Short mmCIF file of C-alpha atoms in Angstrom, two decimals:
data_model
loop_
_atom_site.label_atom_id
_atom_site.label_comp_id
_atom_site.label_asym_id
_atom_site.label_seq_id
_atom_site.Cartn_x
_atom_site.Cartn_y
_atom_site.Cartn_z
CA UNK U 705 -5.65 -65.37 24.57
CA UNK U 706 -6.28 -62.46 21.95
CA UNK U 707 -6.45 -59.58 21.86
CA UNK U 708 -6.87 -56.51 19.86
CA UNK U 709 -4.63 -53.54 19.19
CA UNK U 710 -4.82 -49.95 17.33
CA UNK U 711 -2.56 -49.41 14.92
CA UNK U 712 -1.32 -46.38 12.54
CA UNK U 713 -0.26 -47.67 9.36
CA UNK U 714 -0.35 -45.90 5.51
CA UNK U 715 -0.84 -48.38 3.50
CA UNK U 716 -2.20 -52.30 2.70
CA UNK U 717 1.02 -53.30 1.94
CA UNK U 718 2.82 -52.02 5.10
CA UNK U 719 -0.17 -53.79 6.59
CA UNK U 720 0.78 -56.98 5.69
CA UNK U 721 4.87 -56.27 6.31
CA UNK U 722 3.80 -56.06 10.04
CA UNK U 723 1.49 -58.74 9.73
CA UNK U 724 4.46 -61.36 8.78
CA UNK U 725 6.76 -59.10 11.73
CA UNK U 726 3.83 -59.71 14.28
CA UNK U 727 3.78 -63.73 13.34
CA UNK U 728 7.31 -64.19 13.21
CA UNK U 729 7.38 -62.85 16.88
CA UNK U 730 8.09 -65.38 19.62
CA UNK U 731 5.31 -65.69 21.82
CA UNK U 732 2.85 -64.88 19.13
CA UNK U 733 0.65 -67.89 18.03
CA UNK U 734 -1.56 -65.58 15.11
CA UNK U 735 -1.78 -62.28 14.21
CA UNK U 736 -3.81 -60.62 11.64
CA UNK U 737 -3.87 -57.13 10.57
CA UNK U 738 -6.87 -55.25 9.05
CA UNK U 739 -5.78 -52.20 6.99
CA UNK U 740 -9.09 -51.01 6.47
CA UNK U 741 -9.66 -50.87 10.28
CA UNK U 742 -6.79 -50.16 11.58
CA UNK U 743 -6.72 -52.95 13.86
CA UNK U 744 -4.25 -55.89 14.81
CA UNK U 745 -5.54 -58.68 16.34
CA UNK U 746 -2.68 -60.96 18.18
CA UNK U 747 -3.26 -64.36 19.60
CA UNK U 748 -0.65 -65.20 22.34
CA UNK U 749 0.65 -68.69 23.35
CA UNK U 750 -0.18 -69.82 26.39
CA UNK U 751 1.81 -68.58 29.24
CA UNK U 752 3.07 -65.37 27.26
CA UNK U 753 2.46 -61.92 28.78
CA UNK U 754 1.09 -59.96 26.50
CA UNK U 755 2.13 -56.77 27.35
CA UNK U 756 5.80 -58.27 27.11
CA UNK U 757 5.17 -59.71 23.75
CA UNK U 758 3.81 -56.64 22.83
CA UNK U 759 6.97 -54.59 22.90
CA UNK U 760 8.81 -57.10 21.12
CA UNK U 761 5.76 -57.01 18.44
CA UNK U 762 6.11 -53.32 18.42
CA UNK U 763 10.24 -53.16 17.80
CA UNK U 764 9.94 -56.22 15.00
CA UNK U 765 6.84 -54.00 13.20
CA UNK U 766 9.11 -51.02 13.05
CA UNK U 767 12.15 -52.87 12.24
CA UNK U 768 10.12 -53.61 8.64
CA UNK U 769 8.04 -50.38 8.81
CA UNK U 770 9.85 -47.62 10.81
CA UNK U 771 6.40 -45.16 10.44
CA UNK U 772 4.01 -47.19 11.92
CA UNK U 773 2.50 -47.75 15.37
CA UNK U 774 0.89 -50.34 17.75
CA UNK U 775 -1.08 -48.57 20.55
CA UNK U 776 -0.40 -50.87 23.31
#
């Protein structure tokens, strides 16, 4: 399943910092991050919840990037 998320982020390169936090995730199959749109897009394994994985997605991106946001 995928989905898409809003995201607040300053810059490409933060971008792709919580692009490689949001992969790294357990439960996360894919993720991509557009800068220019301000969009993530996450791909959950099968069986995940993705409001669960979410949260853990969220900590890991601020964890690398402590002034960004996912809009769950």
């Amino acid at each position: 399943m995928k989905k898409t998320y809003k995201i607040d982020v300053d810059c490409a390169n933060c971008a792709n910092k919580m692009e490689e936090a949001a992969k790294k995730t357990a439960g996360v199959k894919d993720a991509t991050v557009n800068f220019m749109t301000l969009k993530m897009i996450v791909e959950f394994e099968e069986g995940q919840s993705p409001k669960d994985v979410m949260e853990e997605v969220r900590k890991n991106c601020k964890k690398v990037e402590d002034d960004c946001e996912v809009f769950l």
